[in-house]
Short mmCIF file of C-alpha atoms in Angstrom, two decimals:
data_model
loop_
_atom_site.label_atom_id
_atom_site.label_comp_id
_atom_site.label_asym_id
_atom_site.label_seq_id
_atom_site.Cartn_x
_atom_site.Cartn_y
_atom_site.Cartn_z
CA MET A 1 -0.10 -0.16 0.38
CA SER A 2 2.65 2.20 0.81
CA GLU A 3 4.37 4.30 -2.11
CA ILE A 4 6.71 7.20 -1.91
CA VAL A 5 4.85 9.81 -2.87
CA ASN A 6 5.61 12.42 -5.31
CA VAL A 7 4.88 15.87 -4.46
CA ASP A 8 6.58 17.32 -6.92
CA VAL A 9 5.23 15.34 -9.93
CA LYS A 10 1.69 16.87 -8.49
CA LEU A 11 2.52 20.70 -8.08
CA GLY A 12 3.94 20.02 -11.50
CA VAL A 13 -0.08 19.50 -12.74
CA ASN A 14 -0.98 23.18 -10.36
CA LYS A 15 -0.83 26.57 -12.36
CA PHE A 16 1.69 29.14 -10.55
CA HIS A 17 2.89 32.59 -11.08
CA VAL A 18 6.53 32.60 -9.17
CA ASP A 19 7.88 35.63 -8.28
CA GLU A 20 11.44 35.33 -8.79
CA GLY A 21 13.74 36.64 -6.38
CA HIS A 22 11.09 37.87 -3.90
CA PRO A 23 10.33 35.18 -1.60
CA HIS A 24 6.77 35.11 0.18
CA VAL A 25 8.38 32.55 2.87
CA ILE A 26 11.84 32.94 4.72
CA LEU A 27 12.98 30.37 7.05
CA LYS A 28 16.24 31.75 10.25
CA ASP A 29 18.82 30.47 9.36
CA ASN A 30 19.82 27.10 11.49
CA PRO A 31 16.26 26.78 12.88
CA ASP A 32 15.19 24.28 15.09
CA MET A 33 14.88 20.98 13.65
CA ASN A 34 12.16 19.59 16.49
CA GLU A 35 10.19 22.63 14.97
CA TYR A 36 11.54 21.60 11.15
CA ARG A 37 10.36 18.80 11.54
CA LYS A 38 6.68 19.87 12.26
CA LEU A 39 6.44 21.57 9.08
CA VAL A 40 8.23 18.42 6.74
CA ASN A 41 5.32 16.38 7.82
CA ALA A 42 2.52 18.99 7.78
CA CYS A 43 3.51 20.77 4.80
CA PRO A 44 1.01 19.61 1.49
CA ALA A 45 2.84 21.04 -0.56
CA GLY A 46 6.40 18.58 0.38
CA LEU A 47 7.92 22.07 0.88
CA TYR A 48 10.44 21.55 3.81
CA LYS A 49 12.77 18.36 2.91
CA LEU A 50 15.47 16.52 4.62
CA GLU A 51 18.24 15.44 2.79
CA ASP A 52 20.04 12.03 3.12
CA ASP A 53 23.18 13.98 5.01
CA SER A 54 19.88 15.34 7.08
CA SER A 55 20.98 18.75 5.54
CA ILE A 56 17.56 20.66 5.08
CA ARG A 57 16.25 22.70 1.90
CA PHE A 58 13.71 25.07 1.52
CA ASP A 59 11.99 26.36 -0.83
CA SER A 60 9.25 28.64 -1.53
CA ALA A 61 8.35 27.81 -4.64
CA GLY A 62 5.24 25.65 -5.76
CA CYS A 63 3.86 27.33 -2.32
CA LEU A 64 -0.02 26.81 -2.35
CA GLU A 65 -0.29 29.46 -0.14
CA CYS A 66 -1.92 27.16 2.90
CA GLY A 67 -0.50 29.14 5.72
CA THR A 68 0.28 25.64 7.60
CA CYS A 69 3.58 26.40 8.51
CA LYS A 70 2.65 29.73 9.33
CA PHE A 71 0.24 28.83 12.38
CA LEU A 72 2.94 26.24 13.57
CA CYS A 73 5.85 27.55 13.38
CA GLY A 74 5.51 31.26 12.51
CA GLU A 75 7.04 32.50 15.66
CA THR A 76 10.15 29.55 15.45
CA ILE A 77 11.29 29.37 12.89
CA LEU A 78 10.13 31.51 10.05
CA GLU A 79 11.55 34.81 9.51
CA LYS A 80 8.58 35.87 7.51
CA TRP A 81 5.48 34.94 5.81
CA GLU A 82 3.71 36.89 3.70
CA TYR A 83 1.38 36.19 1.03
CA PRO A 84 2.53 36.70 -2.14
CA ARG A 85 2.70 40.43 -4.37
CA GLY A 86 -0.72 40.97 -6.15
CA THR A 87 -1.25 38.17 -9.14
CA PHE A 88 1.94 35.82 -7.48
CA GLY A 89 1.84 32.71 -6.69
CA ILE A 90 -0.34 29.50 -6.67
CA GLU A 91 -3.79 30.06 -9.06
CA TYR A 92 -6.28 27.56 -8.87
CA ARG A 93 -8.04 26.77 -12.03
CA TYR A 94 -10.39 24.59 -10.38
CA GLY A 95 -10.02 25.23 -6.37
CA MET B 1 -5.60 60.41 -0.87
CA SER B 2 -8.40 60.29 -2.51
CA GLU B 3 -10.79 62.25 -1.63
CA GLU B 4 -14.07 60.32 -2.78
CA SER B 5 -15.05 56.96 -0.60
CA PHE B 6 -16.78 53.74 -0.64
CA ASP B 7 -18.52 52.86 1.83
CA ALA B 8 -17.29 49.80 2.47
CA ILE B 9 -13.82 47.91 0.51
CA ILE B 10 -14.18 44.32 1.62
CA VAL B 11 -10.69 42.52 0.92
CA GLY B 12 -10.82 39.12 -0.57
CA ALA B 13 -13.08 37.63 -2.90
CA GLY B 14 -14.35 34.79 -1.81
CA LEU B 15 -18.04 33.95 -1.15
CA ALA B 16 -17.85 36.05 2.22
CA GLY B 17 -16.63 38.94 0.24
CA CYS B 18 -18.66 38.33 -2.97
CA VAL B 19 -22.05 37.91 -0.80
CA ALA B 20 -21.25 41.37 1.50
CA ALA B 21 -20.74 43.24 -1.91
CA TYR B 22 -23.49 41.74 -3.20
CA VAL B 23 -26.01 42.87 -0.48
CA LEU B 24 -24.22 46.14 0.30
CA ALA B 25 -24.54 46.83 -3.62
CA LYS B 26 -27.78 45.49 -3.59
CA GLU B 27 -29.04 48.18 -1.46
CA GLY B 28 -27.00 51.03 -3.51
CA ALA B 29 -23.92 51.49 -1.66
CA ASP B 30 -20.64 52.34 -3.21
CA VAL B 31 -18.56 48.92 -2.35
CA LEU B 32 -14.69 48.35 -3.88
CA VAL B 33 -14.13 44.73 -3.49
CA ILE B 34 -10.00 44.15 -3.38
CA GLU B 35 -8.67 40.30 -4.40
CA ARG B 36 -5.10 39.36 -4.55
CA GLY B 37 -5.37 36.65 -7.07
CA ASN B 38 -6.38 37.20 -10.94
CA PHE B 39 -9.75 36.43 -10.60
CA ALA B 40 -12.39 35.13 -7.61
CA GLY B 41 -11.32 32.12 -6.52
CA SER B 42 -7.82 31.97 -7.52
CA LYS B 43 -6.95 31.51 -3.91
CA ASN B 44 -9.64 29.78 -2.43
CA MET B 45 -9.83 25.83 -2.53
CA THR B 46 -12.69 23.84 -0.39
CA GLY B 47 -13.52 20.00 0.13
CA GLY B 48 -16.38 20.73 -2.07
CA ARG B 49 -19.95 20.34 -0.85
CA LEU B 50 -21.71 23.58 0.05
CA TYR B 51 -25.29 23.47 1.89
CA ALA B 52 -27.04 25.68 -0.46
CA HIS B 53 -29.51 27.19 3.04
CA SER B 54 -27.58 30.67 3.26
CA LEU B 55 -27.24 31.89 -0.60
CA GLU B 56 -30.66 30.20 -1.40
CA LYS B 57 -32.21 33.06 0.65
CA ILE B 58 -29.68 35.74 -0.52
CA ILE B 59 -30.82 34.45 -4.37
CA PRO B 60 -33.41 32.16 -4.84
CA GLY B 61 -33.05 29.56 -7.12
CA PHE B 62 -29.39 30.18 -7.50
CA ALA B 63 -28.66 26.59 -8.33
CA LYS B 64 -30.44 26.90 -11.24
CA GLU B 65 -27.93 29.19 -12.77
CA ALA B 66 -24.60 28.84 -10.96
CA PRO B 67 -22.17 26.38 -12.15
CA ILE B 68 -22.67 24.00 -9.26
CA GLU B 69 -21.42 20.42 -9.79
CA ARG B 70 -23.65 17.42 -9.20
CA LYS B 71 -26.62 17.96 -6.42
CA VAL B 72 -25.76 15.70 -2.95
CA THR B 73 -27.92 12.53 -2.53
CA LYS B 74 -26.24 9.91 -1.23
CA GLU B 75 -24.00 10.54 2.02
CA LYS B 76 -21.31 7.98 3.28
CA VAL B 77 -19.29 8.13 6.24
CA THR B 78 -16.57 5.22 6.28
CA PHE B 79 -14.41 3.98 9.28
CA LEU B 80 -11.08 2.97 7.72
CA THR B 81 -8.46 0.63 8.90
CA ASP B 82 -5.51 -0.11 6.62
CA ASP B 83 -7.02 -3.02 5.59
CA THR B 84 -10.81 -2.56 6.64
CA GLY B 85 -13.74 -0.63 5.98
CA VAL B 86 -16.94 -0.44 7.55
CA THR B 87 -19.43 2.29 5.57
CA LEU B 88 -22.69 3.91 6.84
CA ASP B 89 -24.17 4.41 3.78
CA TYR B 90 -27.40 6.69 3.31
CA HIS B 91 -29.25 7.32 0.28
CA ASN B 92 -31.85 10.66 0.11
CA GLY B 93 -34.54 10.24 -2.33
CA ARG B 94 -36.83 12.16 -0.45
CA GLU B 95 -38.00 15.66 -1.74
CA GLN B 96 -36.47 18.18 -0.26
CA ASN B 97 -36.98 21.88 -0.31
CA SER B 98 -34.47 23.96 -2.03
CA THR B 99 -32.72 25.00 1.49
CA GLN B 100 -32.39 21.36 2.73
CA GLU B 101 -30.43 20.81 -0.54
CA SER B 102 -26.24 20.97 -0.86
CA TYR B 103 -24.18 20.95 -3.66
CA THR B 104 -20.75 20.16 -4.61
CA LEU B 105 -18.67 22.58 -6.35
CA LEU B 106 -15.41 23.95 -7.29
CA ARG B 107 -14.61 27.34 -6.35
CA GLY B 108 -12.62 28.43 -9.47
CA ASP B 109 -16.06 28.49 -11.15
CA PHE B 110 -18.62 29.33 -8.03
CA ASP B 111 -16.69 32.10 -7.02
CA GLN B 112 -16.35 34.12 -10.25
CA TRP B 113 -20.17 33.48 -10.84
CA LEU B 114 -20.59 34.66 -7.47
CA MET B 115 -19.15 37.79 -7.85
CA GLY B 116 -20.50 38.72 -11.29
CA LYS B 117 -22.82 38.34 -9.71
CA ALA B 118 -22.38 41.28 -6.92
CA GLU B 119 -21.24 43.22 -10.68
CA GLU B 120 -24.38 43.18 -12.31
CA VAL B 121 -25.92 44.73 -9.22
CA GLY B 122 -23.41 47.41 -8.73
CA ALA B 123 -20.15 46.49 -7.07
CA GLN B 124 -16.99 46.76 -8.09
CA PHE B 125 -13.55 44.62 -7.89
CA ILE B 126 -10.41 44.57 -8.28
CA THR B 127 -8.42 42.13 -9.10
CA GLY B 128 -4.48 40.71 -8.97
CA ILE B 129 -4.18 43.91 -6.32
CA ARG B 130 -2.87 42.67 -2.57
CA VAL B 131 -4.43 44.45 0.83
CA GLU B 132 -0.81 44.87 2.39
CA GLU B 133 -1.94 47.20 5.03
CA ILE B 134 -5.05 48.75 6.85
CA LEU B 135 -5.11 52.16 7.66
CA THR B 136 -5.95 53.63 10.62
CA GLN B 137 -6.23 57.07 12.09
CA ASP B 138 -7.37 57.89 16.14
CA GLY B 139 -7.84 54.19 16.24
CA LYS B 140 -10.43 54.14 13.82
CA VAL B 141 -10.46 51.91 10.24
CA ILE B 142 -10.38 54.37 7.53
CA GLY B 143 -8.92 52.04 3.71
CA VAL B 144 -6.12 50.32 3.07
CA LYS B 145 -3.26 50.10 1.33
CA ALA B 146 -2.98 48.10 -1.48
CA ASP B 147 0.19 47.91 -4.29
CA GLY B 148 1.27 51.33 -2.44
CA ASP B 149 -2.15 53.06 -3.47
CA GLU B 150 -3.87 54.47 -0.69
CA LEU B 151 -7.67 53.91 -0.80
CA THR B 152 -10.36 55.08 1.75
CA ALA B 153 -13.93 53.82 3.66
CA LYS B 154 -16.13 54.39 5.50
CA SER B 155 -15.70 51.13 6.56
CA VAL B 156 -13.72 48.36 5.86
CA ILE B 157 -14.61 44.40 5.82
CA LEU B 158 -12.27 41.50 5.92
CA ALA B 159 -12.99 38.90 4.38
CA GLU B 160 -8.77 37.76 3.89
CA GLY B 161 -9.58 33.96 4.57
CA VAL B 162 -7.95 31.73 7.13
CA ASN B 163 -4.97 33.21 7.53
CA PRO B 164 -6.20 36.56 8.61
CA ILE B 165 -2.87 38.63 8.02
CA LEU B 166 -4.90 41.87 8.46
CA GLY B 167 -6.88 41.41 11.62
CA GLU B 168 -4.07 40.09 13.32
CA GLN B 169 -1.83 43.20 11.63
CA LEU B 170 -5.45 45.11 13.83
CA GLY B 171 -5.13 43.41 17.00
CA MET B 172 -8.09 41.80 16.40
CA VAL B 173 -7.37 38.58 15.61
CA LYS B 174 -5.17 36.89 18.16
CA ARG B 175 -2.58 34.24 16.47
CA VAL B 176 -4.21 30.77 17.49
CA LYS B 177 -1.68 28.05 18.43
CA GLY B 178 -0.94 26.14 15.07
CA ASP B 179 -2.45 22.78 17.25
CA VAL B 180 -6.00 23.64 16.76
CA MET B 181 -5.86 24.01 13.18
CA ALA B 182 -6.44 20.77 10.56
CA VAL B 183 -5.20 20.64 7.39
CA GLY B 184 -6.02 19.75 4.51
CA ALA B 185 -4.97 18.55 1.05
CA LYS B 186 -6.73 17.79 -1.96
CA GLU B 187 -7.07 15.94 -5.43
CA LEU B 188 -9.04 17.32 -7.53
CA ILE B 189 -9.09 13.92 -10.01
CA GLU B 190 -11.01 13.83 -13.60
CA LEU B 191 -12.70 10.48 -14.20
CA PRO B 192 -15.50 10.43 -17.61
CA GLN B 193 -19.05 10.73 -15.90
CA GLU B 194 -20.10 7.69 -16.83
CA VAL B 195 -17.58 6.18 -14.85
CA ILE B 196 -18.05 8.80 -11.86
CA GLN B 197 -22.48 7.59 -12.22
CA ASP B 198 -21.43 3.54 -12.00
CA ARG B 199 -18.82 3.65 -9.60
CA PHE B 200 -20.36 5.93 -6.95
CA ASN B 201 -24.28 4.65 -8.28
CA VAL B 202 -25.17 8.06 -9.56
CA SER B 203 -27.44 9.29 -11.23
CA LYS B 204 -26.23 11.99 -13.65
CA ASP B 205 -26.92 15.54 -12.06
CA GLU B 206 -26.80 13.67 -8.43
CA GLY B 207 -23.83 13.20 -5.97
CA CYS B 208 -22.16 11.69 -3.71
CA ALA B 209 -20.34 13.09 -0.49
CA TRP B 210 -17.82 10.93 1.71
CA LEU B 211 -15.90 11.02 4.57
CA PHE B 212 -13.63 8.71 5.79
CA ALA B 213 -12.83 8.45 9.07
CA GLY B 214 -9.05 6.16 10.99
CA SER B 215 -6.03 5.80 9.14
CA PRO B 216 -6.41 8.77 5.72
CA ALA B 217 -5.01 10.63 8.92
CA ASN B 218 -2.45 8.21 10.46
CA GLY B 219 -4.07 7.90 13.79
CA LEU B 220 -4.64 11.49 14.11
CA MET B 221 -6.94 13.75 14.76
CA GLY B 222 -9.12 13.84 10.46
CA GLY B 223 -10.43 12.01 7.83
CA GLY B 224 -10.72 11.65 4.25
CA PHE B 225 -13.27 13.00 1.95
CA ILE B 226 -14.64 11.78 -1.18
CA TYR B 227 -16.95 14.05 -3.24
CA THR B 228 -18.34 13.08 -6.54
CA ASN B 229 -18.38 16.47 -9.60
CA LYS B 230 -19.52 16.28 -12.87
CA ASN B 231 -16.47 14.61 -14.83
CA SER B 232 -13.97 14.91 -11.53
CA VAL B 233 -13.29 13.89 -7.81
CA SER B 234 -12.35 15.58 -5.33
CA LEU B 235 -10.40 13.48 -3.04
CA GLY B 236 -8.52 14.93 -0.11
CA ILE B 237 -8.14 14.44 4.08
CA VAL B 238 -8.16 16.75 6.10
CA CYS B 239 -5.16 16.74 9.74
CA GLY B 240 -5.25 17.72 12.56
CA LEU B 241 -2.41 19.41 13.25
CA HIS B 242 -1.69 18.70 17.37
CA ASP B 243 0.65 15.91 16.70
CA ILE B 244 1.89 16.34 13.57
CA GLY B 245 6.05 16.74 14.93
CA SER B 246 5.55 13.13 16.11
CA SER B 247 3.67 11.92 12.69
CA SER B 248 5.02 8.81 11.15
CA LYS B 249 4.11 10.50 7.43
CA THR B 250 4.41 13.62 6.00
CA VAL B 251 0.03 15.00 4.87
CA PRO B 252 0.93 14.37 1.68
CA GLN B 253 1.86 10.42 2.19
CA MET B 254 -1.26 10.30 4.13
CA LEU B 255 -2.88 11.14 0.80
CA GLU B 256 -1.30 9.33 -1.14
CA ASP B 257 -1.88 6.65 1.18
CA PHE B 258 -5.33 7.19 1.58
CA LYS B 259 -5.23 7.03 -2.33
CA ASN B 260 -4.27 3.42 -2.74
CA HIS B 261 -6.47 1.82 -0.06
CA ALA B 262 -7.64 -0.89 -1.34
CA MET B 263 -10.97 0.24 -0.81
CA ILE B 264 -10.57 4.05 -2.54
CA LYS B 265 -8.07 2.77 -5.49
CA PRO B 266 -10.97 1.52 -7.81
CA LEU B 267 -13.02 4.69 -7.28
CA ILE B 268 -9.95 6.48 -9.75
CA GLU B 269 -8.55 4.02 -10.92
CA GLY B 270 -7.79 5.43 -14.91
CA GLY B 271 -7.59 9.10 -13.14
CA LYS B 272 -5.80 11.85 -14.46
CA LEU B 273 -4.90 14.85 -11.80
CA LEU B 274 -6.26 17.85 -12.75
CA GLU B 275 -4.81 19.91 -9.89
CA TYR B 276 -3.26 19.74 -6.34
CA SER B 277 -4.18 21.76 -3.63
CA GLY B 278 -3.88 22.96 0.00
CA HIS B 279 -5.13 24.97 3.22
CA VAL B 280 -5.40 25.56 6.48
CA VAL B 281 -8.98 24.44 8.14
CA PRO B 282 -10.16 26.30 10.87
CA GLU B 283 -11.34 23.37 13.50
CA ALA B 284 -11.51 25.00 17.06
CA GLY B 285 -14.96 26.31 16.70
CA ILE B 286 -16.04 29.61 19.08
CA ASN B 287 -12.85 29.33 21.02
CA MET B 288 -11.03 31.11 17.69
CA VAL B 289 -13.26 33.99 16.92
CA PRO B 290 -11.87 36.73 17.13
CA LYS B 291 -13.07 40.50 17.96
CA LEU B 292 -15.65 41.19 15.76
CA VAL B 293 -16.04 44.43 14.89
CA ASP B 294 -14.56 47.26 15.46
CA ASP B 295 -14.13 51.38 14.30
CA GLY B 296 -14.49 51.24 11.23
CA VAL B 297 -13.94 47.04 10.45
CA LEU B 298 -15.62 43.71 10.31
CA ILE B 299 -14.36 40.33 9.97
CA ALA B 300 -16.18 37.95 8.34
CA GLY B 301 -16.37 33.45 6.65
CA ASP B 302 -12.57 32.04 7.29
CA ALA B 303 -10.92 34.99 8.65
CA ALA B 304 -13.82 35.25 11.83
CA GLY B 305 -13.28 31.36 12.22
CA PHE B 306 -16.57 30.22 11.34
CA CYS B 307 -16.11 26.23 10.87
CA LEU B 308 -18.48 23.29 12.10
CA ASN B 309 -16.60 20.65 11.65
CA LEU B 310 -18.82 17.80 13.47
CA GLY B 311 -16.82 14.76 12.29
CA TYR B 312 -19.40 13.41 9.96
CA THR B 313 -20.59 17.18 8.59
CA VAL B 314 -18.03 19.43 7.78
CA ARG B 315 -18.73 23.12 7.32
CA GLY B 316 -17.80 26.66 6.35
CA MET B 317 -18.82 27.96 2.63
CA ASP B 318 -22.43 28.42 4.51
CA LEU B 319 -21.35 29.58 7.33
CA ALA B 320 -18.74 32.43 5.25
CA ILE B 321 -22.10 33.45 3.24
CA ALA B 322 -23.99 34.13 5.97
CA SER B 323 -21.72 36.33 8.07
CA GLY B 324 -20.76 38.16 4.48
CA GLU B 325 -24.55 38.87 4.78
CA ALA B 326 -24.55 39.51 8.36
CA ALA B 327 -21.25 42.32 8.04
CA ALA B 328 -23.70 43.84 4.69
CA LYS B 329 -26.03 44.84 6.38
CA ALA B 330 -24.32 45.82 9.02
CA VAL B 331 -22.57 48.20 6.87
CA LEU B 332 -26.34 48.86 5.85
CA ALA B 333 -27.44 49.73 9.18
CA ALA B 334 -24.46 52.08 10.06
CA ARG B 335 -24.96 53.99 6.83
CA GLU B 336 -28.68 55.15 7.47
CA LYS B 337 -26.82 56.45 10.43
CA ASN B 338 -23.88 57.67 9.07
CA ASP B 339 -22.01 55.87 12.70
CA PHE B 340 -19.31 53.24 11.03
CA SER B 341 -17.92 53.22 14.70
CA ALA B 342 -17.67 49.73 16.39
CA GLU B 343 -20.91 51.30 17.97
CA GLY B 344 -22.85 51.69 15.08
CA LEU B 345 -21.54 48.49 13.12
CA SER B 346 -22.42 46.56 16.52
CA SER B 347 -25.88 45.13 14.18
CA TYR B 348 -22.80 43.13 12.97
CA GLN B 349 -22.16 41.16 16.62
CA THR B 350 -26.74 40.81 17.20
CA LEU B 351 -27.17 39.23 13.63
CA LEU B 352 -24.63 36.93 14.29
CA GLU B 353 -25.82 36.01 17.90
CA ASP B 354 -29.05 35.75 16.26
CA SER B 355 -27.89 33.23 13.17
CA PHE B 356 -27.50 29.93 13.07
CA ILE B 357 -23.62 30.29 12.91
CA MET B 358 -23.32 31.71 16.75
CA LYS B 359 -25.77 29.09 18.04
CA ASP B 360 -24.33 26.83 16.57
CA LEU B 361 -20.65 27.01 17.68
CA LYS B 362 -22.21 27.73 20.78
CA LEU B 363 -24.13 24.21 20.45
CA TYR B 364 -20.52 22.09 19.57
CA LYS B 365 -18.16 24.31 22.08
CA ASP B 366 -16.59 21.45 23.57
CA LEU B 367 -16.87 18.97 20.38
CA PRO B 368 -13.51 20.43 18.95
CA ALA B 369 -11.76 19.22 22.55
CA PHE B 370 -13.59 15.86 22.51
CA MET B 371 -12.28 15.52 17.86
CA GLU B 372 -8.86 15.46 20.30
CA THR B 373 -9.85 12.00 21.69
CA PRO B 374 -7.32 10.22 19.86
CA ARG B 375 -9.35 6.76 20.70
CA ILE B 376 -12.04 8.21 17.63
CA PHE B 377 -9.52 7.60 15.50
CA ASN B 378 -7.81 5.08 15.82
CA GLN B 379 -9.13 2.30 18.04
CA TYR B 380 -13.27 2.52 17.48
CA PRO B 381 -12.34 2.44 13.32
CA LYS B 382 -10.26 -0.81 14.75
CA MET B 383 -12.99 -1.56 16.49
CA VAL B 384 -16.13 -2.50 14.48
CA ALA B 385 -14.11 -3.87 11.89
CA ASP B 386 -13.18 -6.80 14.33
CA ILE B 387 -16.73 -6.78 15.49
CA MET B 388 -17.34 -6.97 11.51
CA GLN B 389 -14.91 -9.62 10.85
CA SER B 390 -15.88 -12.06 13.49
CA MET B 391 -19.78 -11.35 12.80
CA PHE B 392 -18.98 -12.12 9.10
CA THR B 393 -16.32 -15.05 8.93
CA VAL B 394 -17.30 -18.37 8.79
CA ASP B 395 -14.32 -20.98 9.55
CA GLY B 396 -15.98 -23.55 10.79
CA THR B 397 -15.26 -22.95 14.42
CA PRO B 398 -18.29 -22.91 17.08
CA SER B 399 -20.25 -19.44 16.81
CA GLN B 400 -20.12 -17.61 19.72
CA PRO B 401 -23.62 -15.19 20.97
CA ILE B 402 -23.19 -12.50 19.22
CA ARG B 403 -23.24 -10.40 22.51
CA LYS B 404 -20.08 -12.23 23.67
CA THR B 405 -18.09 -11.26 20.29
CA LEU B 406 -18.95 -7.68 20.58
CA MET B 407 -17.80 -7.31 24.68
CA LYS B 408 -15.21 -9.06 23.69
CA HIS B 409 -14.33 -6.15 20.94
CA CYS B 410 -15.60 -3.72 23.16
CA LYS B 411 -13.57 -4.80 26.21
CA GLU B 412 -10.17 -3.92 23.80
CA VAL B 413 -10.71 -0.65 24.23
CA GLY B 414 -11.93 -0.78 27.65
CA TYR B 415 -15.41 -0.22 28.80
CA MET B 416 -14.39 2.70 30.80
CA ASN B 417 -13.17 4.57 27.74
CA LEU B 418 -16.21 3.55 25.38
CA ILE B 419 -18.45 5.04 28.54
CA LYS B 420 -16.13 8.04 29.04
CA ASP B 421 -16.32 8.16 25.30
CA GLY B 422 -19.82 7.91 24.85
CA ILE B 423 -20.86 10.23 27.46
CA LYS B 424 -18.20 12.99 26.65
CA GLY B 425 -19.58 12.30 22.58
CA VAL B 426 -23.16 12.72 23.50
CA THR B 427 -22.74 15.96 25.47
CA SER B 428 -20.42 17.80 22.97
CA ILE B 429 -23.19 17.18 20.07
#
């Protein structure tokens, strides 16, 4: 039953207008790993990644703007959480 | 700063915002809606079901012209473990009046239609502009700052959704802890109309709403859902964030495993992914409702925490619509008296208190805490599956009285737990 999910493939069918050079979510340097793990588990877009060598990799492109990481870690390991500028970000065609 | 001043500026063209604009404009008020997405609905998602009553009162017969998908006539609730499923299946073939009906829908189409209705009666919309800041003067809200421009208004309705950044900025919304929220992830899967009708046993315009408790959320609070649309199904999970740090699965993995469950997989076989979406669900009930009115400002919809999750029904959109209407009526009353202070807008609070919104939120105030009982999502689905297996397995071993079989499985959960959860459950609904 358990097949490892590839979220990037799913995000690939979505329509995004990426605001290059203006990330709307910024992670603090050297974030607390317990907090980070919450986001690894919770982010529906799987943007908070843990590499095999247990280093972290985060990129806000592909963000669904759901707000989960803000609610969970907005006060602990997120430097900034705002909505993308007007017209940018996810564009749900169906919703 | 512009001299012209709107009666109301509404932030967000979701259901609360569009309805508020419609009600206001219909009465001749000067109203502007600002939406950061490229069109109404482009930032919104839903599990997929609208209870019609609140919109039906505002736009009677709306379902005949609105882009709805299917009328829900089948309700299913399944207790799911990794390898079993026990389903309660209800077909409603009874005549219902239009306020009792419910529909599956997709927000991209629906919100654009609703915005069109508001435009028809004179509301103005700007899309693709993000409101960065609420302007205040002497503690009173006087407008918004969007894309560097300042726009003034006698009142501002914040219908900005579940993540109310502007409400927080004003100090009206206290940021709730993540652990009282839930996250939803959904796939929209395309399937031919006939295939949907065959697999879900529904006729041409009729649809099925199906909720799953148990394994979809990996034992955490939450569950799965499937709503049938015309040419697609909305399939997703909702997972409480309470214990997410220690979950053995990620949210996307939960959704994937749900899709691959032996009970679900045949339903979506051959389907094509059209869209993948995610959203926070405000599940804390009345405990997260913010300060709703202040000088020159009102908060409506998800931003106000108006959501009811009773396990077997999940509601947000009908509350958003009714709260948008109430906010509009309060602004109209304030306009009459030319008093847009908190006092002048206070009929909003009264309208909400007298409506199903606050009455239901109060009635179910203990439910969010009850839903955190992990047994509901772990032991009980297993218990009913074990009972079913005992009942339906015939292997030649001498039969036991059903009473004994039942008691054996209840004992595994613990009689005291059953009684405790039973009482707690019954008193919270």
